[in-house]
Amino acid sequence: QGASEYWPMSPLTANLNDPNIKAVVFFEIGRAGGLIRMRVEKGSGNRPFDISAYQAVLLSKPFSPLPDNFPGIKLGIHLTFSY
């Protein structure tokens, strides 16, 4: 399941006056699929929006393990949420 399935964004918490509202969440996945760390990398200026994006990633774990042929020990992902 992906983060979009867990994104509890609603029109009540979104800033509907700004059609370009977006937030970027950065997170790292370890070789076994565990969440190493995450943060809101670029906030939208709307705290409820940012929190909902963060929670969507958090609720999406556990992630699948990285492929055996993946060269690193972790994978960094920048995920953009827009409304």
PDB file of N, CA, C and O in Angstrom:
ATOM      1  N   GLN A   1       0.838  -1.175   0.000  1.00  0.00           N
ATOM      2  CA  GLN A   1       0.000   0.000   0.000  1.00  0.00           C
ATOM      3  C   GLN A   1       0.877   1.230   0.000  1.00  0.00           C
ATOM      4  O   GLN A   1       1.904   1.260   0.638  1.00  0.00           O
ATOM      5  N   GLY A   2       0.459   2.237  -0.723  1.00  0.00           N
ATOM      6  CA  GLY A   2       1.238   3.453  -0.831  1.00  0.00           C
ATOM      7  C   GLY A   2       0.773   4.540   0.118  1.00  0.00           C
ATOM      8  O   GLY A   2      -0.266   4.442   0.751  1.00  0.00           O
ATOM      9  N   ALA A   3       1.566   5.597   0.196  1.00  0.00           N
ATOM     10  CA  ALA A   3       1.269   6.703   1.108  1.00  0.00           C
ATOM     11  C   ALA A   3      -0.061   7.365   0.787  1.00  0.00           C
ATOM     12  O   ALA A   3      -0.750   7.841   1.686  1.00  0.00           O
ATOM     13  N   SER A   4      -0.453   7.382  -0.479  1.00  0.00           N
ATOM     14  CA  SER A   4      -1.708   8.047  -0.845  1.00  0.00           C
ATOM     15  C   SER A   4      -2.916   7.377  -0.194  1.00  0.00           C
ATOM     16  O   SER A   4      -3.930   8.035   0.058  1.00  0.00           O
ATOM     17  N   GLU A   5      -2.805   6.090   0.116  1.00  0.00           N
ATOM     18  CA  GLU A   5      -3.911   5.384   0.771  1.00  0.00           C
ATOM     19  C   GLU A   5      -4.069   5.813   2.223  1.00  0.00           C
ATOM     20  O   GLU A   5      -5.121   5.604   2.825  1.00  0.00           O
ATOM     21  N   TYR A   6      -3.036   6.397   2.794  1.00  0.00           N
ATOM     22  CA  TYR A   6      -3.054   6.796   4.198  1.00  0.00           C
ATOM     23  C   TYR A   6      -3.081   8.316   4.376  1.00  0.00           C
ATOM     24  O   TYR A   6      -2.893   8.808   5.478  1.00  0.00           O
ATOM     25  N   TRP A   7      -3.271   9.033   3.304  1.00  0.00           N
ATOM     26  CA  TRP A   7      -3.214  10.482   3.393  1.00  0.00           C
ATOM     27  C   TRP A   7      -4.572  11.012   3.812  1.00  0.00           C
ATOM     28  O   TRP A   7      -5.492  11.086   3.007  1.00  0.00           O
ATOM     29  N   PRO A   8      -4.721  11.392   5.090  1.00  0.00           N
ATOM     30  CA  PRO A   8      -6.028  11.821   5.597  1.00  0.00           C
ATOM     31  C   PRO A   8      -6.334  13.288   5.332  1.00  0.00           C
ATOM     32  O   PRO A   8      -6.931  13.962   6.160  1.00  0.00           O
ATOM     33  N   MET A   9      -5.941  13.791   4.186  1.00  0.00           N
ATOM     34  CA  MET A   9      -6.179  15.194   3.871  1.00  0.00           C
ATOM     35  C   MET A   9      -7.655  15.398   3.574  1.00  0.00           C
ATOM     36  O   MET A   9      -8.266  14.616   2.867  1.00  0.00           O
ATOM     37  N   SER A  10      -8.202  16.455   4.101  1.00  0.00           N
ATOM     38  CA  SER A  10      -9.594  16.777   3.818  1.00  0.00           C
ATOM     39  C   SER A  10      -9.699  18.246   3.457  1.00  0.00           C
ATOM     40  O   SER A  10      -8.827  19.042   3.805  1.00  0.00           O
ATOM     41  N   PRO A  11     -10.756  18.637   2.768  1.00  0.00           N
ATOM     42  CA  PRO A  11     -10.932  20.049   2.424  1.00  0.00           C
ATOM     43  C   PRO A  11     -10.994  20.945   3.651  1.00  0.00           C
ATOM     44  O   PRO A  11     -10.711  22.129   3.566  1.00  0.00           O
ATOM     45  N   LEU A  12     -11.332  20.395   4.803  1.00  0.00           N
ATOM     46  CA  LEU A  12     -11.416  21.208   6.009  1.00  0.00           C
ATOM     47  C   LEU A  12     -10.046  21.638   6.511  1.00  0.00           C
ATOM     48  O   LEU A  12      -9.919  22.666   7.165  1.00  0.00           O
ATOM     49  N   THR A  13      -9.009  20.853   6.238  1.00  0.00           N
ATOM     50  CA  THR A  13      -7.672  21.206   6.712  1.00  0.00           C
ATOM     51  C   THR A  13      -6.788  21.775   5.605  1.00  0.00           C
ATOM     52  O   THR A  13      -5.727  22.308   5.884  1.00  0.00           O
ATOM     53  N   ALA A  14      -7.205  21.676   4.391  1.00  0.00           N
ATOM     54  CA  ALA A  14      -6.410  22.216   3.280  1.00  0.00           C
ATOM     55  C   ALA A  14      -6.694  23.701   3.113  1.00  0.00           C
ATOM     56  O   ALA A  14      -7.771  24.189   3.417  1.00  0.00           O
ATOM     57  N   ASN A  15      -5.708  24.416   2.622  1.00  0.00           N
ATOM     58  CA  ASN A  15      -5.883  25.824   2.306  1.00  0.00           C
ATOM     59  C   ASN A  15      -6.435  25.893   0.884  1.00  0.00           C
ATOM     60  O   ASN A  15      -5.699  25.894  -0.086  1.00  0.00           O
ATOM     61  N   LEU A  16      -7.738  25.941   0.762  1.00  0.00           N
ATOM     62  CA  LEU A  16      -8.364  25.888  -0.558  1.00  0.00           C
ATOM     63  C   LEU A  16      -8.177  27.174  -1.346  1.00  0.00           C
ATOM     64  O   LEU A  16      -8.497  27.226  -2.526  1.00  0.00           O
ATOM     65  N   ASN A  17      -7.645  28.213  -0.702  1.00  0.00           N
ATOM     66  CA  ASN A  17      -7.370  29.456  -1.414  1.00  0.00           C
ATOM     67  C   ASN A  17      -6.076  29.365  -2.213  1.00  0.00           C
ATOM     68  O   ASN A  17      -5.779  30.228  -3.014  1.00  0.00           O
ATOM     69  N   ASP A  18      -5.299  28.336  -1.979  1.00  0.00           N
ATOM     70  CA  ASP A  18      -4.032  28.145  -2.681  1.00  0.00           C
ATOM     71  C   ASP A  18      -4.055  26.818  -3.421  1.00  0.00           C
ATOM     72  O   ASP A  18      -3.826  25.765  -2.829  1.00  0.00           O
ATOM     73  N   PRO A  19      -4.333  26.846  -4.721  1.00  0.00           N
ATOM     74  CA  PRO A  19      -4.399  25.586  -5.478  1.00  0.00           C
ATOM     75  C   PRO A  19      -3.036  24.916  -5.655  1.00  0.00           C
ATOM     76  O   PRO A  19      -2.959  23.788  -6.119  1.00  0.00           O
ATOM     77  N   ASN A  20      -1.969  25.586  -5.276  1.00  0.00           N
ATOM     78  CA  ASN A  20      -0.622  25.033  -5.445  1.00  0.00           C
ATOM     79  C   ASN A  20       0.006  24.566  -4.140  1.00  0.00           C
ATOM     80  O   ASN A  20       1.206  24.405  -4.057  1.00  0.00           O
ATOM     81  N   ILE A  21      -0.812  24.339  -3.114  1.00  0.00           N
ATOM     82  CA  ILE A  21      -0.275  23.934  -1.815  1.00  0.00           C
ATOM     83  C   ILE A  21       0.404  22.571  -1.947  1.00  0.00           C
ATOM     84  O   ILE A  21      -0.111  21.658  -2.579  1.00  0.00           O
ATOM     85  N   LYS A  22       1.627  22.482  -1.380  1.00  0.00           N
ATOM     86  CA  LYS A  22       2.343  21.214  -1.422  1.00  0.00           C
ATOM     87  C   LYS A  22       3.368  21.159  -0.301  1.00  0.00           C
ATOM     88  O   LYS A  22       3.833  22.185   0.193  1.00  0.00           O
ATOM     89  N   ALA A  23       3.703  19.952   0.079  1.00  0.00           N
ATOM     90  CA  ALA A  23       4.722  19.697   1.095  1.00  0.00           C
ATOM     91  C   ALA A  23       5.593  18.552   0.592  1.00  0.00           C
ATOM     92  O   ALA A  23       5.138  17.682  -0.148  1.00  0.00           O
ATOM     93  N   VAL A  24       6.847  18.574   0.999  1.00  0.00           N
ATOM     94  CA  VAL A  24       7.783  17.512   0.635  1.00  0.00           C
ATOM     95  C   VAL A  24       8.234  16.810   1.908  1.00  0.00           C
ATOM     96  O   VAL A  24       8.703  17.451   2.849  1.00  0.00           O
ATOM     97  N   VAL A  25       8.062  15.500   1.942  1.00  0.00           N
ATOM     98  CA  VAL A  25       8.519  14.671   3.058  1.00  0.00           C
ATOM     99  C   VAL A  25       9.717  13.866   2.574  1.00  0.00           C
ATOM    100  O   VAL A  25       9.656  13.224   1.523  1.00  0.00           O
ATOM    101  N   PHE A  26      10.807  13.945   3.320  1.00  0.00           N
ATOM    102  CA  PHE A  26      11.997  13.160   3.004  1.00  0.00           C
ATOM    103  C   PHE A  26      12.079  12.015   4.004  1.00  0.00           C
ATOM    104  O   PHE A  26      11.887  12.209   5.204  1.00  0.00           O
ATOM    105  N   PHE A  27      12.351  10.810   3.491  1.00  0.00           N
ATOM    106  CA  PHE A  27      12.535   9.672   4.382  1.00  0.00           C
ATOM    107  C   PHE A  27      13.536   8.703   3.786  1.00  0.00           C
ATOM    108  O   PHE A  27      13.793   8.706   2.583  1.00  0.00           O
ATOM    109  N   GLU A  28      14.136   7.902   4.667  1.00  0.00           N
ATOM    110  CA  GLU A  28      15.121   6.902   4.252  1.00  0.00           C
ATOM    111  C   GLU A  28      14.642   5.523   4.658  1.00  0.00           C
ATOM    112  O   GLU A  28      14.136   5.325   5.767  1.00  0.00           O
ATOM    113  N   ILE A  29      14.818   4.579   3.745  1.00  0.00           N
ATOM    114  CA  ILE A  29      14.457   3.185   3.969  1.00  0.00           C
ATOM    115  C   ILE A  29      15.747   2.366   4.010  1.00  0.00           C
ATOM    116  O   ILE A  29      16.597   2.502   3.130  1.00  0.00           O
ATOM    117  N   GLY A  30      15.878   1.520   5.030  1.00  0.00           N
ATOM    118  CA  GLY A  30      17.045   0.645   5.151  1.00  0.00           C
ATOM    119  C   GLY A  30      16.910  -0.590   4.278  1.00  0.00           C
ATOM    120  O   GLY A  30      15.846  -0.861   3.710  1.00  0.00           O
ATOM    121  N   ARG A  31      17.967  -1.350   4.191  1.00  0.00           N
ATOM    122  CA  ARG A  31      17.980  -2.541   3.325  1.00  0.00           C
ATOM    123  C   ARG A  31      16.842  -3.504   3.629  1.00  0.00           C
ATOM    124  O   ARG A  31      16.286  -4.127   2.739  1.00  0.00           O
ATOM    125  N   ALA A  32      16.478  -3.652   4.885  1.00  0.00           N
ATOM    126  CA  ALA A  32      15.423  -4.590   5.264  1.00  0.00           C
ATOM    127  C   ALA A  32      14.019  -3.995   5.121  1.00  0.00           C
ATOM    128  O   ALA A  32      13.032  -4.688   5.360  1.00  0.00           O
ATOM    129  N   GLY A  33      13.935  -2.732   4.723  1.00  0.00           N
ATOM    130  CA  GLY A  33      12.633  -2.092   4.540  1.00  0.00           C
ATOM    131  C   GLY A  33      12.187  -1.234   5.706  1.00  0.00           C
ATOM    132  O   GLY A  33      11.099  -0.668   5.687  1.00  0.00           O
ATOM    133  N   GLY A  34      13.030  -1.141   6.720  1.00  0.00           N
ATOM    134  CA  GLY A  34      12.683  -0.326   7.884  1.00  0.00           C
ATOM    135  C   GLY A  34      12.864   1.158   7.627  1.00  0.00           C
ATOM    136  O   GLY A  34      13.708   1.572   6.833  1.00  0.00           O
ATOM    137  N   LEU A  35      12.063   1.946   8.301  1.00  0.00           N
ATOM    138  CA  LEU A  35      12.163   3.400   8.204  1.00  0.00           C
ATOM    139  C   LEU A  35      13.301   3.863   9.098  1.00  0.00           C
ATOM    140  O   LEU A  35      13.292   3.625  10.312  1.00  0.00           O
ATOM    141  N   ILE A  36      14.319   4.492   8.507  1.00  0.00           N
ATOM    142  CA  ILE A  36      15.482   4.944   9.258  1.00  0.00           C
ATOM    143  C   ILE A  36      15.209   6.319   9.873  1.00  0.00           C
ATOM    144  O   ILE A  36      15.432   6.542  11.049  1.00  0.00           O
ATOM    145  N   ARG A  37      14.758   7.241   9.046  1.00  0.00           N
ATOM    146  CA  ARG A  37      14.423   8.581   9.525  1.00  0.00           C
ATOM    147  C   ARG A  37      13.526   9.255   8.513  1.00  0.00           C
ATOM    148  O   ARG A  37      13.460   8.860   7.350  1.00  0.00           O
ATOM    149  N   MET A  38      12.835  10.294   8.994  1.00  0.00           N
ATOM    150  CA  MET A  38      12.005  11.081   8.084  1.00  0.00           C
ATOM    151  C   MET A  38      11.758  12.454   8.671  1.00  0.00           C
ATOM    152  O   MET A  38      11.891  12.656   9.881  1.00  0.00           O
ATOM    153  N   ARG A  39      11.439  13.388   7.784  1.00  0.00           N
ATOM    154  CA  ARG A  39      11.155  14.753   8.212  1.00  0.00           C
ATOM    155  C   ARG A  39      10.353  15.454   7.115  1.00  0.00           C
ATOM    156  O   ARG A  39      10.385  15.043   5.949  1.00  0.00           O
ATOM    157  N   VAL A  40       9.650  16.498   7.502  1.00  0.00           N
ATOM    158  CA  VAL A  40       9.028  17.364   6.500  1.00  0.00           C
ATOM    159  C   VAL A  40      10.163  18.234   5.986  1.00  0.00           C
ATOM    160  O   VAL A  40      10.718  19.058   6.717  1.00  0.00           O
ATOM    161  N   GLU A  41      10.548  17.995   4.752  1.00  0.00           N
ATOM    162  CA  GLU A  41      11.698  18.687   4.174  1.00  0.00           C
ATOM    163  C   GLU A  41      11.341  20.104   3.745  1.00  0.00           C
ATOM    164  O   GLU A  41      12.130  21.032   3.907  1.00  0.00           O
ATOM    165  N   LYS A  42      10.137  20.256   3.206  1.00  0.00           N
ATOM    166  CA  LYS A  42       9.668  21.581   2.796  1.00  0.00           C
ATOM    167  C   LYS A  42       8.193  21.679   3.162  1.00  0.00           C
ATOM    168  O   LYS A  42       7.354  20.981   2.589  1.00  0.00           O
ATOM    169  N   GLY A  43       7.918  22.507   4.143  1.00  0.00           N
ATOM    170  CA  GLY A  43       6.542  22.678   4.592  1.00  0.00           C
ATOM    171  C   GLY A  43       5.720  23.509   3.620  1.00  0.00           C
ATOM    172  O   GLY A  43       6.248  24.293   2.832  1.00  0.00           O
ATOM    173  N   SER A  44       4.419  23.337   3.717  1.00  0.00           N
ATOM    174  CA  SER A  44       3.485  24.042   2.836  1.00  0.00           C
ATOM    175  C   SER A  44       3.067  25.399   3.382  1.00  0.00           C
ATOM    176  O   SER A  44       2.475  26.194   2.682  1.00  0.00           O
ATOM    177  N   GLY A  45       3.325  25.612   4.684  1.00  0.00           N
ATOM    178  CA  GLY A  45       2.813  26.803   5.341  1.00  0.00           C
ATOM    179  C   GLY A  45       1.473  26.522   6.011  1.00  0.00           C
ATOM    180  O   GLY A  45       0.903  27.385   6.668  1.00  0.00           O
ATOM    181  N   ASN A  46       0.968  25.316   5.839  1.00  0.00           N
ATOM    182  CA  ASN A  46      -0.291  24.876   6.449  1.00  0.00           C
ATOM    183  C   ASN A  46       0.044  23.664   7.311  1.00  0.00           C
ATOM    184  O   ASN A  46       0.241  22.569   6.808  1.00  0.00           O
ATOM    185  N   ARG A  47       0.128  23.884   8.622  1.00  0.00           N
ATOM    186  CA  ARG A  47       0.581  22.823   9.528  1.00  0.00           C
ATOM    187  C   ARG A  47      -0.256  21.549   9.445  1.00  0.00           C
ATOM    188  O   ARG A  47       0.317  20.453   9.368  1.00  0.00           O
ATOM    189  N   PRO A  48      -1.595  21.606   9.425  1.00  0.00           N
ATOM    190  CA  PRO A  48      -2.374  20.367   9.297  1.00  0.00           C
ATOM    191  C   PRO A  48      -2.059  19.599   8.005  1.00  0.00           C
ATOM    192  O   PRO A  48      -2.022  18.381   7.992  1.00  0.00           O
ATOM    193  N   PHE A  49      -1.816  20.323   6.930  1.00  0.00           N
ATOM    194  CA  PHE A  49      -1.464  19.700   5.651  1.00  0.00           C
ATOM    195  C   PHE A  49      -0.137  18.959   5.799  1.00  0.00           C
ATOM    196  O   PHE A  49      -0.003  17.801   5.399  1.00  0.00           O
ATOM    197  N   ASP A  50       0.859  19.623   6.396  1.00  0.00           N
ATOM    198  CA  ASP A  50       2.183  19.020   6.567  1.00  0.00           C
ATOM    199  C   ASP A  50       2.111  17.776   7.462  1.00  0.00           C
ATOM    200  O   ASP A  50       2.733  16.761   7.171  1.00  0.00           O
ATOM    201  N   ILE A  51       1.363  17.881   8.551  1.00  0.00           N
ATOM    202  CA  ILE A  51       1.215  16.743   9.469  1.00  0.00           C
ATOM    203  C   ILE A  51       0.554  15.563   8.764  1.00  0.00           C
ATOM    204  O   ILE A  51       0.961  14.411   8.936  1.00  0.00           O
ATOM    205  N   SER A  52      -0.445  15.835   7.952  1.00  0.00           N
ATOM    206  CA  SER A  52      -1.127  14.732   7.266  1.00  0.00           C
ATOM    207  C   SER A  52      -0.201  14.056   6.256  1.00  0.00           C
ATOM    208  O   SER A  52      -0.249  12.836   6.090  1.00  0.00           O
ATOM    209  N   ALA A  53       0.655  14.821   5.585  1.00  0.00           N
ATOM    210  CA  ALA A  53       1.619  14.231   4.654  1.00  0.00           C
ATOM    211  C   ALA A  53       2.623  13.355   5.408  1.00  0.00           C
ATOM    212  O   ALA A  53       2.930  12.235   4.990  1.00  0.00           O
ATOM    213  N   TYR A  54       3.117  13.848   6.531  1.00  0.00           N
ATOM    214  CA  TYR A  54       4.056  13.101   7.369  1.00  0.00           C
ATOM    215  C   TYR A  54       3.418  11.797   7.847  1.00  0.00           C
ATOM    216  O   TYR A  54       4.021  10.723   7.773  1.00  0.00           O
ATOM    217  N   GLN A  55       2.189  11.887   8.333  1.00  0.00           N
ATOM    218  CA  GLN A  55       1.491  10.702   8.828  1.00  0.00           C
ATOM    219  C   GLN A  55       1.240   9.681   7.724  1.00  0.00           C
ATOM    220  O   GLN A  55       1.276   8.477   7.980  1.00  0.00           O
ATOM    221  N   ALA A  56       0.992  10.143   6.510  1.00  0.00           N
ATOM    222  CA  ALA A  56       0.754   9.221   5.395  1.00  0.00           C
ATOM    223  C   ALA A  56       1.973   8.328   5.164  1.00  0.00           C
ATOM    224  O   ALA A  56       1.838   7.120   4.945  1.00  0.00           O
ATOM    225  N   VAL A  57       3.156   8.913   5.224  1.00  0.00           N
ATOM    226  CA  VAL A  57       4.383   8.112   5.054  1.00  0.00           C
ATOM    227  C   VAL A  57       4.566   7.185   6.255  1.00  0.00           C
ATOM    228  O   VAL A  57       4.854   5.990   6.101  1.00  0.00           O
ATOM    229  N   LEU A  58       4.370   7.712   7.445  1.00  0.00           N
ATOM    230  CA  LEU A  58       4.541   6.915   8.661  1.00  0.00           C
ATOM    231  C   LEU A  58       3.613   5.701   8.677  1.00  0.00           C
ATOM    232  O   LEU A  58       4.023   4.597   9.039  1.00  0.00           O
ATOM    233  N   LEU A  59       2.382   5.875   8.241  1.00  0.00           N
ATOM    234  CA  LEU A  59       1.417   4.780   8.236  1.00  0.00           C
ATOM    235  C   LEU A  59       1.645   3.781   7.097  1.00  0.00           C
ATOM    236  O   LEU A  59       1.077   2.697   7.107  1.00  0.00           O
ATOM    237  N   SER A  60       2.481   4.134   6.140  1.00  0.00           N
ATOM    238  CA  SER A  60       2.758   3.260   4.997  1.00  0.00           C
ATOM    239  C   SER A  60       3.778   2.173   5.318  1.00  0.00           C
ATOM    240  O   SER A  60       3.946   1.235   4.548  1.00  0.00           O
ATOM    241  N   LYS A  61       4.480   2.310   6.426  1.00  0.00           N
ATOM    242  CA  LYS A  61       5.480   1.305   6.776  1.00  0.00           C
ATOM    243  C   LYS A  61       4.818   0.054   7.311  1.00  0.00           C
ATOM    244  O   LYS A  61       3.693   0.131   7.775  1.00  0.00           O
ATOM    245  N   PRO A  62       5.407  -1.102   7.256  1.00  0.00           N
ATOM    246  CA  PRO A  62       6.771  -1.324   6.797  1.00  0.00           C
ATOM    247  C   PRO A  62       6.860  -1.300   5.271  1.00  0.00           C
ATOM    248  O   PRO A  62       5.902  -1.627   4.582  1.00  0.00           O
ATOM    249  N   PHE A  63       8.012  -0.898   4.810  1.00  0.00           N
ATOM    250  CA  PHE A  63       8.266  -0.864   3.381  1.00  0.00           C
ATOM    251  C   PHE A  63       8.884  -2.191   2.943  1.00  0.00           C
ATOM    252  O   PHE A  63       9.394  -2.948   3.765  1.00  0.00           O
ATOM    253  N   SER A  64       8.856  -2.438   1.675  1.00  0.00           N
ATOM    254  CA  SER A  64       9.492  -3.652   1.144  1.00  0.00           C
ATOM    255  C   SER A  64      11.008  -3.537   1.281  1.00  0.00           C
ATOM    256  O   SER A  64      11.557  -2.432   1.202  1.00  0.00           O
ATOM    257  N   PRO A  65      11.684  -4.649   1.461  1.00  0.00           N
ATOM    258  CA  PRO A  65      13.154  -4.614   1.508  1.00  0.00           C
ATOM    259  C   PRO A  65      13.707  -4.097   0.178  1.00  0.00           C
ATOM    260  O   PRO A  65      13.074  -4.248  -0.873  1.00  0.00           O
ATOM    261  N   LEU A  66      14.872  -3.503   0.245  1.00  0.00           N
ATOM    262  CA  LEU A  66      15.534  -3.058  -0.976  1.00  0.00           C
ATOM    263  C   LEU A  66      15.998  -4.288  -1.760  1.00  0.00           C
ATOM    264  O   LEU A  66      16.299  -5.326  -1.167  1.00  0.00           O
ATOM    265  N   PRO A  67      16.043  -4.196  -3.087  1.00  0.00           N
ATOM    266  CA  PRO A  67      16.488  -5.346  -3.890  1.00  0.00           C
ATOM    267  C   PRO A  67      17.909  -5.764  -3.528  1.00  0.00           C
ATOM    268  O   PRO A  67      18.734  -4.937  -3.125  1.00  0.00           O
ATOM    269  N   ASP A  68      18.196  -7.037  -3.658  1.00  0.00           N
ATOM    270  CA  ASP A  68      19.529  -7.560  -3.336  1.00  0.00           C
ATOM    271  C   ASP A  68      20.634  -6.853  -4.115  1.00  0.00           C
ATOM    272  O   ASP A  68      21.734  -6.665  -3.608  1.00  0.00           O
ATOM    273  N   ASN A  69      20.324  -6.448  -5.342  1.00  0.00           N
ATOM    274  CA  ASN A  69      21.343  -5.801  -6.175  1.00  0.00           C
ATOM    275  C   ASN A  69      21.394  -4.286  -5.980  1.00  0.00           C
ATOM    276  O   ASN A  69      22.141  -3.600  -6.679  1.00  0.00           O
ATOM    277  N   PHE A  70      20.627  -3.743  -5.029  1.00  0.00           N
ATOM    278  CA  PHE A  70      20.687  -2.305  -4.742  1.00  0.00           C
ATOM    279  C   PHE A  70      22.056  -1.996  -4.156  1.00  0.00           C
ATOM    280  O   PHE A  70      22.499  -2.663  -3.205  1.00  0.00           O
ATOM    281  N   PRO A  71      22.767  -0.995  -4.686  1.00  0.00           N
ATOM    282  CA  PRO A  71      24.161  -0.771  -4.296  1.00  0.00           C
ATOM    283  C   PRO A  71      24.363  -0.146  -2.909  1.00  0.00           C
ATOM    284  O   PRO A  71      25.436  -0.270  -2.339  1.00  0.00           O
ATOM    285  N   GLY A  72      23.374   0.514  -2.361  1.00  0.00           N
ATOM    286  CA  GLY A  72      23.568   1.205  -1.086  1.00  0.00           C
ATOM    287  C   GLY A  72      22.984   0.448   0.094  1.00  0.00           C
ATOM    288  O   GLY A  72      22.374  -0.611  -0.049  1.00  0.00           O
ATOM    289  N   ILE A  73      23.156   1.044   1.289  1.00  0.00           N
ATOM    290  CA  ILE A  73      22.596   0.452   2.498  1.00  0.00           C
ATOM    291  C   ILE A  73      21.254   1.090   2.874  1.00  0.00           C
ATOM    292  O   ILE A  73      20.568   0.618   3.777  1.00  0.00           O
ATOM    293  N   LYS A  74      20.924   2.184   2.181  1.00  0.00           N
ATOM    294  CA  LYS A  74      19.650   2.846   2.417  1.00  0.00           C
ATOM    295  C   LYS A  74      19.236   3.607   1.162  1.00  0.00           C
ATOM    296  O   LYS A  74      20.051   3.885   0.283  1.00  0.00           O
ATOM    297  N   LEU A  75      17.939   3.904   1.099  1.00  0.00           N
ATOM    298  CA  LEU A  75      17.388   4.638  -0.040  1.00  0.00           C
ATOM    299  C   LEU A  75      16.690   5.876   0.491  1.00  0.00           C
ATOM    300  O   LEU A  75      15.817   5.779   1.359  1.00  0.00           O
ATOM    301  N   GLY A  76      17.096   7.050  -0.006  1.00  0.00           N
ATOM    302  CA  GLY A  76      16.464   8.312   0.368  1.00  0.00           C
ATOM    303  C   GLY A  76      15.391   8.686  -0.636  1.00  0.00           C
ATOM    304  O   GLY A  76      15.608   8.596  -1.844  1.00  0.00           O
ATOM    305  N   ILE A  77      14.225   9.080  -0.139  1.00  0.00           N
ATOM    306  CA  ILE A  77      13.098   9.416  -1.009  1.00  0.00           C
ATOM    307  C   ILE A  77      12.561  10.781  -0.630  1.00  0.00           C
ATOM    308  O   ILE A  77      12.329  11.075   0.547  1.00  0.00           O
ATOM    309  N   HIS A  78      12.338  11.618  -1.629  1.00  0.00           N
ATOM    310  CA  HIS A  78      11.699  12.927  -1.462  1.00  0.00           C
ATOM    311  C   HIS A  78      10.311  12.777  -2.074  1.00  0.00           C
ATOM    312  O   HIS A  78      10.179  12.632  -3.289  1.00  0.00           O
ATOM    313  N   LEU A  79       9.274  12.792  -1.241  1.00  0.00           N
ATOM    314  CA  LEU A  79       7.907  12.565  -1.703  1.00  0.00           C
ATOM    315  C   LEU A  79       7.106  13.851  -1.579  1.00  0.00           C
ATOM    316  O   LEU A  79       7.003  14.419  -0.484  1.00  0.00           O
ATOM    317  N   THR A  80       6.566  14.313  -2.708  1.00  0.00           N
ATOM    318  CA  THR A  80       5.786  15.553  -2.728  1.00  0.00           C
ATOM    319  C   THR A  80       4.304  15.258  -2.633  1.00  0.00           C
ATOM    320  O   THR A  80       3.795  14.421  -3.369  1.00  0.00           O
ATOM    321  N   PHE A  81       3.644  15.948  -1.716  1.00  0.00           N
ATOM    322  CA  PHE A  81       2.199  15.876  -1.555  1.00  0.00           C
ATOM    323  C   PHE A  81       1.610  17.205  -1.999  1.00  0.00           C
ATOM    324  O   PHE A  81       2.080  18.266  -1.590  1.00  0.00           O
ATOM    325  N   SER A  82       0.618  17.134  -2.872  1.00  0.00           N
ATOM    326  CA  SER A  82      -0.051  18.370  -3.309  1.00  0.00           C
ATOM    327  C   SER A  82      -1.547  18.129  -3.275  1.00  0.00           C
ATOM    328  O   SER A  82      -2.025  16.998  -3.356  1.00  0.00           O
ATOM    329  N   TYR A  83      -2.286  19.222  -3.131  1.00  0.00           N
ATOM    330  CA  TYR A  83      -3.735  19.103  -3.004  1.00  0.00           C
ATOM    331  C   TYR A  83      -4.413  19.813  -4.155  1.00  0.00           C
ATOM    332  O   TYR A  83      -4.004  20.866  -4.551  1.00  0.00           O
TER     333      TYR A  83
END
